[in-house]
CSV table of C-alpha atoms in Angstrom, one decimal:
chain,number,residue,atom,x,y,z
A,1,UNK,CA,24.6,33.4,21.4
A,2,UNK,CA,27.7,31.3,21.6
A,3,UNK,CA,27.7,31.6,25.4
A,4,UNK,CA,24.1,30.5,25.6
A,5,UNK,CA,24.7,27.5,23.4
A,6,UNK,CA,27.7,26.4,25.5
A,7,UNK,CA,25.7,26.9,28.7
A,8,UNK,CA,22.8,24.9,27.3
A,9,UNK,CA,25.2,22.0,26.5
A,10,UNK,CA,26.7,22.2,29.9
A,11,UNK,CA,23.2,22.1,31.6
A,12,UNK,CA,22.2,19.1,29.5
A,13,UNK,CA,25.3,17.2,30.5
A,14,UNK,CA,24.8,18.2,34.1
A,15,UNK,CA,21.3,16.6,34.1
A,16,UNK,CA,22.4,13.8,31.8
A,17,UNK,CA,20.1,11.2,33.3
A,18,UNK,CA,16.9,13.2,32.7
A,19,UNK,CA,18.2,14.3,29.3
A,20,UNK,CA,18.9,10.7,28.2
A,21,UNK,CA,15.6,9.4,29.5
A,22,UNK,CA,13.6,12.1,27.6
A,23,UNK,CA,15.7,11.7,24.5
A,24,UNK,CA,15.2,7.9,24.6
A,25,UNK,CA,11.4,8.3,24.9
A,26,UNK,CA,11.5,10.6,21.8
A,27,UNK,CA,13.8,8.3,20.0
A,28,UNK,CA,11.6,5.2,20.6
A,29,UNK,CA,8.5,7.0,19.4
A,30,UNK,CA,10.2,8.3,16.2
A,31,UNK,CA,11.7,4.8,15.5
A,32,UNK,CA,8.3,3.2,15.7
A,33,UNK,CA,6.8,5.8,13.4
A,34,UNK,CA,9.6,5.3,10.9
A,35,UNK,CA,9.0,1.5,10.9
A,36,UNK,CA,5.3,1.9,10.4
A,37,UNK,CA,5.7,4.5,7.7
A,38,UNK,CA,8.2,2.3,5.9
A,39,UNK,CA,5.8,-0.7,6.0
A,40,UNK,CA,2.9,1.4,4.8
A,41,UNK,CA,4.9,2.8,1.9
A,42,UNK,CA,6.3,-0.6,1.0
A,43,UNK,CA,2.9,-2.3,1.2
A,44,UNK,CA,1.4,0.4,-1.1
A,45,UNK,CA,4.2,0.1,-3.7
A,46,UNK,CA,4.1,-3.7,-3.8
A,47,UNK,CA,0.3,-3.8,-3.8
A,48,UNK,CA,0.1,-1.4,-6.8
A,49,UNK,CA,2.7,-3.5,-8.6
A,50,UNK,CA,0.8,-6.7,-8.0
A,51,UNK,CA,-2.5,-5.0,-9.0
A,52,UNK,CA,-1.1,-4.0,-12.4
A,53,UNK,CA,0.8,-7.2,-13.1
A,54,UNK,CA,-1.8,-9.8,-12.1
A,55,UNK,CA,-5.2,-8.1,-11.8
A,56,UNK,CA,-6.0,-4.8,-13.6
A,57,UNK,CA,-3.1,-4.0,-15.9
A,58,UNK,CA,-2.2,-0.3,-16.2
A,59,UNK,CA,-5.2,0.6,-18.4
A,60,UNK,CA,-8.3,-1.2,-19.8
A,61,UNK,CA,-10.5,-0.4,-22.8
A,62,UNK,CA,-14.2,-1.3,-22.3
A,63,UNK,CA,-17.5,-0.6,-23.9
A,64,UNK,CA,-18.9,2.7,-22.4
A,65,UNK,CA,-21.9,0.9,-20.8
A,66,UNK,CA,-19.9,-2.1,-19.4
A,67,UNK,CA,-18.2,-0.4,-16.4
A,68,UNK,CA,-21.5,0.7,-14.8
A,69,UNK,CA,-22.8,-2.9,-15.0
A,70,UNK,CA,-19.5,-4.6,-14.4
A,71,UNK,CA,-20.8,-6.6,-11.3
A,72,UNK,CA,-23.2,-8.4,-13.7
A,73,UNK,CA,-20.4,-9.0,-16.3
A,74,UNK,CA,-22.8,-8.4,-19.2
A,75,UNK,CA,-21.7,-10.0,-22.5
A,76,UNK,CA,-24.0,-7.9,-24.7
A,77,UNK,CA,-22.0,-4.7,-24.2
A,78,UNK,CA,-18.6,-6.0,-25.6
A,79,UNK,CA,-15.9,-4.6,-27.8
A,80,UNK,CA,-16.4,-5.2,-31.5
A,81,UNK,CA,-13.4,-6.5,-33.5
A,82,UNK,CA,-11.0,-6.4,-30.5
A,83,UNK,CA,-8.1,-7.9,-32.4
A,84,UNK,CA,-8.1,-5.0,-34.8
A,85,UNK,CA,-7.8,-2.6,-31.9
A,86,UNK,CA,-5.1,-4.8,-30.3
A,87,UNK,CA,-3.1,-4.6,-33.6
A,88,UNK,CA,-3.5,-0.9,-33.7
A,89,UNK,CA,-2.3,-0.6,-30.1
A,90,UNK,CA,0.7,-2.8,-30.9
A,91,UNK,CA,1.5,-0.6,-33.9
A,92,UNK,CA,1.5,2.4,-31.5
A,93,UNK,CA,4.0,0.7,-29.2
A,94,UNK,CA,1.6,-0.7,-26.5
A,95,UNK,CA,1.4,-4.2,-25.1
A,96,UNK,CA,-2.3,-5.2,-25.2
A,97,UNK,CA,-4.4,-8.3,-25.0
A,98,UNK,CA,-8.2,-9.0,-25.3
A,99,UNK,CA,-10.1,-10.6,-22.4
A,100,UNK,CA,-13.6,-11.8,-21.8
A,101,UNK,CA,-15.0,-12.0,-18.3
A,102,UNK,CA,-18.2,-13.7,-17.2
A,103,UNK,CA,-19.8,-15.3,-14.2
A,104,UNK,CA,-20.6,-19.0,-13.9
A,105,UNK,CA,-21.4,-21.9,-11.6
A,106,UNK,CA,-18.5,-24.2,-11.1
A,107,UNK,CA,-19.8,-27.8,-10.9
A,108,UNK,CA,-17.6,-30.3,-9.0
A,109,UNK,CA,-17.9,-34.1,-9.3
A,110,UNK,CA,-17.4,-36.7,-6.6
A,111,UNK,CA,-15.1,-38.8,-8.9
A,112,UNK,CA,-12.4,-36.2,-8.5
A,113,UNK,CA,-13.4,-34.0,-5.6
A,114,UNK,CA,-14.9,-36.6,-3.2
A,115,UNK,CA,-18.4,-35.1,-3.4
A,116,UNK,CA,-20.7,-33.3,-5.8
A,117,UNK,CA,-21.1,-29.6,-5.4
A,118,UNK,CA,-21.1,-26.2,-7.1
A,119,UNK,CA,-19.8,-22.7,-6.3
A,120,UNK,CA,-20.3,-19.3,-8.0
A,121,UNK,CA,-17.2,-18.1,-9.8
A,122,UNK,CA,-15.8,-15.4,-12.1
A,123,UNK,CA,-14.1,-16.6,-15.2
A,124,UNK,CA,-11.6,-14.8,-17.4
A,125,UNK,CA,-11.1,-15.9,-21.0
A,126,UNK,CA,-7.7,-15.0,-22.4
A,127,UNK,CA,-5.6,-15.2,-25.5
A,128,UNK,CA,-2.9,-17.4,-24.0
A,129,UNK,CA,-0.1,-16.0,-26.2
A,130,UNK,CA,-0.9,-12.3,-25.9
A,131,UNK,CA,-2.0,-12.3,-22.3
A,132,UNK,CA,1.5,-13.1,-21.1
A,133,UNK,CA,2.8,-9.9,-22.7
A,134,UNK,CA,0.6,-7.9,-20.3
A,135,UNK,CA,0.2,-10.0,-17.2
A,136,UNK,CA,2.8,-12.1,-15.4
A,137,UNK,CA,0.5,-15.0,-14.5
A,138,UNK,CA,2.2,-17.6,-16.6
A,139,UNK,CA,5.5,-17.0,-14.8
A,140,UNK,CA,3.8,-17.9,-11.5
A,141,UNK,CA,2.6,-21.4,-12.4
A,142,UNK,CA,3.0,-23.6,-9.4
A,143,UNK,CA,2.3,-26.8,-11.2
A,144,UNK,CA,1.1,-27.8,-14.7
A,145,UNK,CA,1.0,-25.6,-17.7
A,146,UNK,CA,-1.0,-22.8,-19.4
A,147,UNK,CA,-4.1,-23.8,-21.4
A,148,UNK,CA,-3.8,-24.2,-25.2
A,149,UNK,CA,-5.9,-22.1,-27.5
A,150,UNK,CA,-9.0,-23.9,-28.8
A,151,UNK,CA,-9.0,-26.4,-26.0
A,152,UNK,CA,-11.3,-27.1,-23.1
A,153,UNK,CA,-8.6,-26.4,-20.5
A,154,UNK,CA,-8.4,-24.3,-17.4
A,155,UNK,CA,-5.9,-22.7,-15.0
A,156,UNK,CA,-7.0,-22.1,-11.4
A,157,UNK,CA,-5.7,-20.0,-8.5
A,158,UNK,CA,-3.7,-21.9,-5.8
A,159,UNK,CA,-5.9,-20.8,-2.9
A,160,UNK,CA,-9.1,-21.8,-4.7
A,161,UNK,CA,-7.5,-25.1,-5.6
A,162,UNK,CA,-6.8,-25.7,-1.9
A,163,UNK,CA,-10.3,-24.8,-0.9
A,164,UNK,CA,-12.0,-27.2,-3.3
A,165,UNK,CA,-9.1,-29.8,-3.2
A,166,UNK,CA,-8.5,-29.5,-6.9
A,167,UNK,CA,-5.5,-31.0,-8.7
A,168,UNK,CA,-4.1,-30.9,-12.2
A,169,UNK,CA,-6.0,-33.4,-14.3
A,170,UNK,CA,-9.4,-32.9,-12.6
A,171,UNK,CA,-12.5,-32.1,-14.7
A,172,UNK,CA,-15.1,-29.5,-13.8
A,173,UNK,CA,-18.2,-28.0,-15.6
A,174,UNK,CA,-18.9,-24.3,-16.0
A,175,UNK,CA,-22.6,-23.4,-16.4
A,176,UNK,CA,-23.3,-19.8,-17.5
A,177,UNK,CA,-25.5,-17.7,-19.8
A,178,UNK,CA,-24.2,-17.0,-23.3
A,179,UNK,CA,-24.5,-13.9,-25.4
A,180,UNK,CA,-28.2,-13.8,-25.9
A,181,UNK,CA,-29.4,-15.3,-22.6
A,182,UNK,CA,-29.2,-19.0,-23.4
A,183,UNK,CA,-27.6,-21.4,-20.9
A,184,UNK,CA,-24.4,-23.2,-21.8
A,185,UNK,CA,-22.4,-25.9,-20.0
A,186,UNK,CA,-18.7,-26.4,-20.7
A,187,UNK,CA,-16.6,-29.3,-19.4
A,188,UNK,CA,-13.1,-28.0,-18.6
A,189,UNK,CA,-9.9,-29.9,-17.5
A,190,UNK,CA,-7.6,-28.2,-14.9
A,191,UNK,CA,-4.2,-28.2,-16.5
A,192,UNK,CA,-2.4,-25.7,-14.3
A,193,UNK,CA,-2.4,-24.0,-10.8
A,194,UNK,CA,-1.1,-20.4,-10.4
A,195,UNK,CA,0.4,-19.2,-7.1
A,196,UNK,CA,1.1,-15.5,-7.7
A,197,UNK,CA,1.9,-12.6,-5.2
A,198,UNK,CA,-1.6,-11.2,-5.4
A,199,UNK,CA,-3.9,-13.0,-2.9
A,200,UNK,CA,-7.1,-11.8,-4.7
A,201,UNK,CA,-6.0,-13.7,-7.8
A,202,UNK,CA,-5.1,-16.8,-5.9
A,203,UNK,CA,-8.5,-16.8,-4.2
A,204,UNK,CA,-10.6,-16.5,-7.4
A,205,UNK,CA,-8.6,-17.0,-10.6
A,206,UNK,CA,-10.1,-19.2,-13.4
A,207,UNK,CA,-8.5,-18.8,-16.8
A,208,UNK,CA,-9.8,-20.4,-20.0
A,209,UNK,CA,-9.0,-19.9,-23.7
A,210,UNK,CA,-10.8,-17.0,-25.3
A,211,UNK,CA,-11.6,-18.7,-28.6
A,212,UNK,CA,-13.1,-21.7,-26.9
A,213,UNK,CA,-15.4,-19.3,-24.9
A,214,UNK,CA,-16.2,-17.3,-28.0
A,215,UNK,CA,-17.6,-20.5,-29.6
A,216,UNK,CA,-19.5,-21.7,-26.6
A,217,UNK,CA,-21.1,-18.3,-25.7
A,218,UNK,CA,-21.7,-17.0,-29.2
A,219,UNK,CA,-19.4,-14.1,-28.7
A,220,UNK,CA,-18.5,-14.1,-32.4
A,221,UNK,CA,-15.0,-12.7,-31.8
A,222,UNK,CA,-16.1,-10.1,-29.2
A,223,UNK,CA,-14.3,-9.3,-26.0
A,224,UNK,CA,-15.4,-7.5,-22.9
A,225,UNK,CA,-12.1,-5.7,-22.4
A,226,UNK,CA,-8.6,-5.0,-23.7
A,227,UNK,CA,-5.9,-4.9,-21.1
A,228,UNK,CA,-2.8,-2.7,-21.7
A,229,UNK,CA,0.5,-2.7,-19.8
A,230,UNK,CA,2.6,0.4,-19.4
A,231,UNK,CA,6.1,0.9,-17.9
A,232,UNK,CA,6.2,1.9,-14.2
A,233,UNK,CA,7.6,5.3,-15.2
A,234,UNK,CA,4.7,6.1,-17.7
A,235,UNK,CA,2.4,9.0,-17.2
A,236,UNK,CA,-0.9,7.2,-16.8
A,237,UNK,CA,-3.1,10.3,-17.5
A,238,UNK,CA,-1.2,11.1,-20.6
A,239,UNK,CA,-1.3,7.6,-22.0
A,240,UNK,CA,-5.0,7.2,-21.1
A,241,UNK,CA,-5.7,10.3,-23.1
A,242,UNK,CA,-3.6,9.1,-26.1
A,243,UNK,CA,-5.2,5.7,-26.1
A,244,UNK,CA,-8.6,7.2,-25.8
A,245,UNK,CA,-7.9,9.2,-29.0
A,246,UNK,CA,-6.9,6.0,-30.8
A,247,UNK,CA,-10.0,4.2,-29.6
A,248,UNK,CA,-12.3,7.1,-30.6
A,249,UNK,CA,-11.0,6.7,-34.2
A,250,UNK,CA,-12.6,3.3,-34.4
A,251,UNK,CA,-16.1,4.7,-34.1
A,252,UNK,CA,-17.1,2.2,-31.4
A,253,UNK,CA,-18.5,3.5,-28.0
A,254,UNK,CA,-15.4,2.7,-26.0
A,255,UNK,CA,-13.9,4.2,-22.8
A,256,UNK,CA,-10.4,3.9,-21.2
A,257,UNK,CA,-10.0,3.2,-17.5
A,258,UNK,CA,-6.8,3.5,-15.4
A,259,UNK,CA,-5.8,1.0,-12.8
A,260,UNK,CA,-6.7,3.3,-9.9
A,261,UNK,CA,-10.2,3.9,-11.3
A,262,UNK,CA,-10.7,0.1,-11.5
A,263,UNK,CA,-9.2,-0.4,-8.0
A,264,UNK,CA,-11.1,2.4,-6.2
A,265,UNK,CA,-11.7,0.2,-3.2
A,266,UNK,CA,-8.0,-0.2,-2.7
A,267,UNK,CA,-7.3,3.5,-3.2
A,268,UNK,CA,-9.9,4.3,-0.5
A,269,UNK,CA,-8.3,1.9,1.9
A,270,UNK,CA,-4.8,3.4,1.3
A,271,UNK,CA,-6.2,6.9,1.9
A,272,UNK,CA,-7.8,5.7,5.2
A,273,UNK,CA,-4.4,4.2,6.2
A,274,UNK,CA,-2.7,7.5,5.4
A,275,UNK,CA,-5.0,9.1,7.9
A,276,UNK,CA,-4.1,6.4,10.4
A,277,UNK,CA,-0.4,7.1,9.8
A,278,UNK,CA,-1.0,10.8,10.6
A,279,UNK,CA,-2.8,9.7,13.8
A,280,UNK,CA,0.2,7.6,14.8
A,281,UNK,CA,2.5,10.5,14.1
A,282,UNK,CA,0.4,12.7,16.3
A,283,UNK,CA,0.4,10.1,19.1
A,284,UNK,CA,4.2,9.8,18.8
A,285,UNK,CA,4.6,13.5,19.0
A,286,UNK,CA,2.1,13.7,22.0
A,287,UNK,CA,4.3,11.2,23.9
A,288,UNK,CA,7.4,13.3,23.1
A,289,UNK,CA,5.5,16.5,24.1
A,290,UNK,CA,4.6,15.0,27.5
A,291,UNK,CA,8.2,13.9,28.0
A,292,UNK,CA,9.7,17.2,27.1
A,293,UNK,CA,7.2,19.2,29.0
A,294,UNK,CA,7.8,17.1,32.1
A,295,UNK,CA,11.6,17.5,31.7
A,296,UNK,CA,11.4,21.3,31.3
A,297,UNK,CA,9.0,21.8,34.2
A,298,UNK,CA,11.2,19.7,36.5
A,299,UNK,CA,14.3,21.6,35.3
A,300,UNK,CA,12.7,24.9,35.9
A,301,UNK,CA,11.4,24.0,39.4
A,302,UNK,CA,14.8,22.7,40.4
A,303,UNK,CA,16.6,25.7,39.0
A,304,UNK,CA,14.4,28.6,40.2
A,305,UNK,CA,17.1,30.0,42.4
A,306,UNK,CA,19.6,29.6,39.6
A,307,UNK,CA,17.2,31.4,37.3
A,308,UNK,CA,16.9,34.3,39.8
A,309,UNK,CA,20.7,34.5,40.1
A,310,UNK,CA,21.1,34.7,36.3
A,311,UNK,CA,18.6,37.5,36.2
A,312,UNK,CA,20.3,39.2,39.1
A,313,UNK,CA,23.6,39.0,37.2
A,314,UNK,CA,22.1,40.8,34.3
A,315,UNK,CA,20.7,38.2,32.0
A,316,UNK,CA,17.5,39.3,30.3
A,317,UNK,CA,14.3,37.3,30.3
A,318,UNK,CA,14.8,36.8,26.5
A,319,UNK,CA,18.2,35.3,27.1
A,320,UNK,CA,17.0,33.0,29.8
A,321,UNK,CA,14.0,32.0,27.7
A,322,UNK,CA,16.4,31.3,24.8
A,323,UNK,CA,18.6,29.2,27.0
A,324,UNK,CA,15.8,26.8,28.0
A,325,UNK,CA,14.7,26.7,24.3
A,326,UNK,CA,18.2,25.7,23.3
A,327,UNK,CA,18.3,23.0,26.0
A,328,UNK,CA,15.0,21.5,24.8
A,329,UNK,CA,16.2,21.7,21.2
A,330,UNK,CA,19.3,19.7,22.3
A,331,UNK,CA,17.1,17.1,23.8
A,332,UNK,CA,15.0,17.0,20.6
A,333,UNK,CA,18.2,16.7,18.5
A,334,UNK,CA,19.5,13.9,20.6
A,335,UNK,CA,16.2,12.0,20.5
A,336,UNK,CA,15.8,12.6,16.7
A,337,UNK,CA,19.3,11.3,16.1
A,338,UNK,CA,18.7,8.2,18.2
A,339,UNK,CA,15.3,7.6,16.8
A,340,UNK,CA,16.3,8.1,13.1
A,341,UNK,CA,19.4,5.9,13.4
A,342,UNK,CA,17.4,3.1,15.1
A,343,UNK,CA,14.6,3.5,12.6
A,344,UNK,CA,17.0,3.2,9.7
A,345,UNK,CA,18.7,0.1,11.2
A,346,UNK,CA,15.2,-1.5,11.7
A,347,UNK,CA,14.2,-0.5,8.2
A,348,UNK,CA,17.2,-2.5,6.8
A,349,UNK,CA,15.6,-5.6,8.1
A,350,UNK,CA,12.1,-4.6,6.9
A,351,UNK,CA,13.3,-3.8,3.4
A,352,UNK,CA,15.4,-7.0,2.9
A,353,UNK,CA,13.4,-9.6,4.9
A,354,UNK,CA,10.0,-8.0,5.9
A,355,UNK,CA,7.4,-9.6,8.2
A,356,UNK,CA,5.5,-12.7,7.2
A,357,UNK,CA,1.7,-12.2,7.5
A,358,UNK,CA,0.8,-15.2,5.3
A,359,UNK,CA,-1.1,-16.8,8.1
A,360,UNK,CA,-3.4,-13.8,8.3
A,361,UNK,CA,-3.7,-13.0,4.6
A,362,UNK,CA,-4.8,-16.6,3.8
A,363,UNK,CA,-7.8,-16.5,6.1
A,364,UNK,CA,-8.7,-12.8,5.8
A,365,UNK,CA,-9.1,-10.4,3.0
A,366,UNK,CA,-7.4,-7.2,4.2
A,367,UNK,CA,-7.5,-5.5,0.8
A,368,UNK,CA,-3.7,-5.6,0.3
A,369,UNK,CA,-2.5,-7.3,-2.9
A,370,UNK,CA,0.3,-9.0,-1.1
A,371,UNK,CA,0.2,-12.7,-0.4
A,372,UNK,CA,2.4,-13.1,2.7
A,373,UNK,CA,5.6,-11.0,3.3
A,374,UNK,CA,5.1,-7.3,4.0
A,375,UNK,CA,8.3,-5.5,3.2
A,376,UNK,CA,9.3,-1.9,4.0
A,377,UNK,CA,10.6,0.7,1.6
A,378,UNK,CA,13.0,3.6,1.8
A,379,UNK,CA,11.0,6.8,2.2
A,380,UNK,CA,13.6,9.6,2.4
A,381,UNK,CA,11.0,12.3,2.8
A,382,UNK,CA,9.5,10.5,5.7
A,383,UNK,CA,12.9,10.1,7.4
A,384,UNK,CA,13.8,13.8,7.0
A,385,UNK,CA,10.3,14.9,8.1
A,386,UNK,CA,10.5,12.7,11.2
A,387,UNK,CA,13.9,14.0,12.1
A,388,UNK,CA,13.0,17.6,11.7
A,389,UNK,CA,9.7,17.4,13.5
A,390,UNK,CA,11.3,15.7,16.5
A,391,UNK,CA,13.4,18.8,17.0
A,392,UNK,CA,10.7,21.3,16.2
A,393,UNK,CA,8.3,19.6,18.6
A,394,UNK,CA,10.8,19.8,21.4
A,395,UNK,CA,11.2,23.5,20.9
A,396,UNK,CA,7.5,24.2,20.6
A,397,UNK,CA,6.6,22.2,23.7
A,398,UNK,CA,9.2,23.9,25.9
A,399,UNK,CA,8.1,27.4,24.9
A,400,UNK,CA,5.2,27.8,27.4
A,401,UNK,CA,6.7,26.5,30.7
A,402,UNK,CA,9.8,28.6,30.2
A,403,UNK,CA,7.7,31.8,29.5
A,404,UNK,CA,5.8,31.2,32.7
A,405,UNK,CA,9.0,30.7,34.7
A,406,UNK,CA,10.5,34.0,33.6
A,407,UNK,CA,7.5,36.0,34.9
A,408,UNK,CA,8.6,35.4,38.6
A,409,UNK,CA,10.5,38.3,40.2
A,410,UNK,CA,14.1,38.0,41.3
A,411,UNK,CA,13.5,38.0,45.2
A,412,UNK,CA,10.9,35.3,44.8
A,413,UNK,CA,13.3,33.2,42.8
A,414,UNK,CA,16.2,33.6,45.3
A,415,UNK,CA,13.9,32.7,48.2
A,416,UNK,CA,12.7,29.5,46.4
A,417,UNK,CA,13.5,26.3,48.3
């Protein structure tokens, strides 16, 4: 075995140009895969973080009938006595806040916006003190301040503000249906503009005080949801079950939803991208397979007489076959080393600086909860898998052409020109 390994190394160095070209092809393919895998993992992790911190929280408590009709944002299936439940959650060690979500028409006036108009919007009413313990929106204020409880004040997302040319100090009117079906108009002053890492929030955010909305819409202290923040290391399923037990004790028809249940569209997109990543890996390996097969076929055709001489000197077909397998494994090892090293170096840049896709995210909704810069992430399992598969693929691909070569008889090999 030692003799065969030394001979394989010697043969690789003897045909070094072909060896280096093939290893480089493998290395480039593996490097590209590592970069794509790093970006996808980094995008997923940051998107999930931005989902929880700015959009869904970790868990939400809702009326059992609310989630099915969530698109309509009904106010008549709300949570009774939400502050009592929030207090109970706080006593159990959770950070929680009540919210009320409703749809409305946003009326714009020519005095501030240059022309009259209206657009459909979704509004979130919050407890401005408790909400900041669950969501990080207040820390992302670009200008202005958060609304005060009991006031007719509003915070708006930065991209929406750009779209309608809104500024702090402008007045708008919200027209919506109250709890019971009556129409209500509410004059609101824009007091702050939020620019957070979540593009969905920047596009659509409208925050108003929950007690003001409760008075206008006859909610009588009701809320449509209670948002709960959990540490990143928390077991979501376990905490969901525990909170569900706490809510069941209240006697109200409530359900608990996790962030991934509320963001099912995002989860489906990530699963589709995982499939795309597998396709990319397959294409990379296909490129490597073609390169290795070509190298091994050329090597065998050029060394047919050498192969016949080795057999004439007593080497068995098994030994000859193993020799070519070792040579292909050496090419795969060299290509994997080059590709992995280059991928790690490229990933240093992706992790620390990333790639700015802000120009694309502003105009298109790709589903990612990232505003501009896509950063990579260290994915150790992906690196190890890529390195290993580069070698294994080289061995597998070289198996068939070498088996075919060993079937020729010795005289035919020696007569080969």
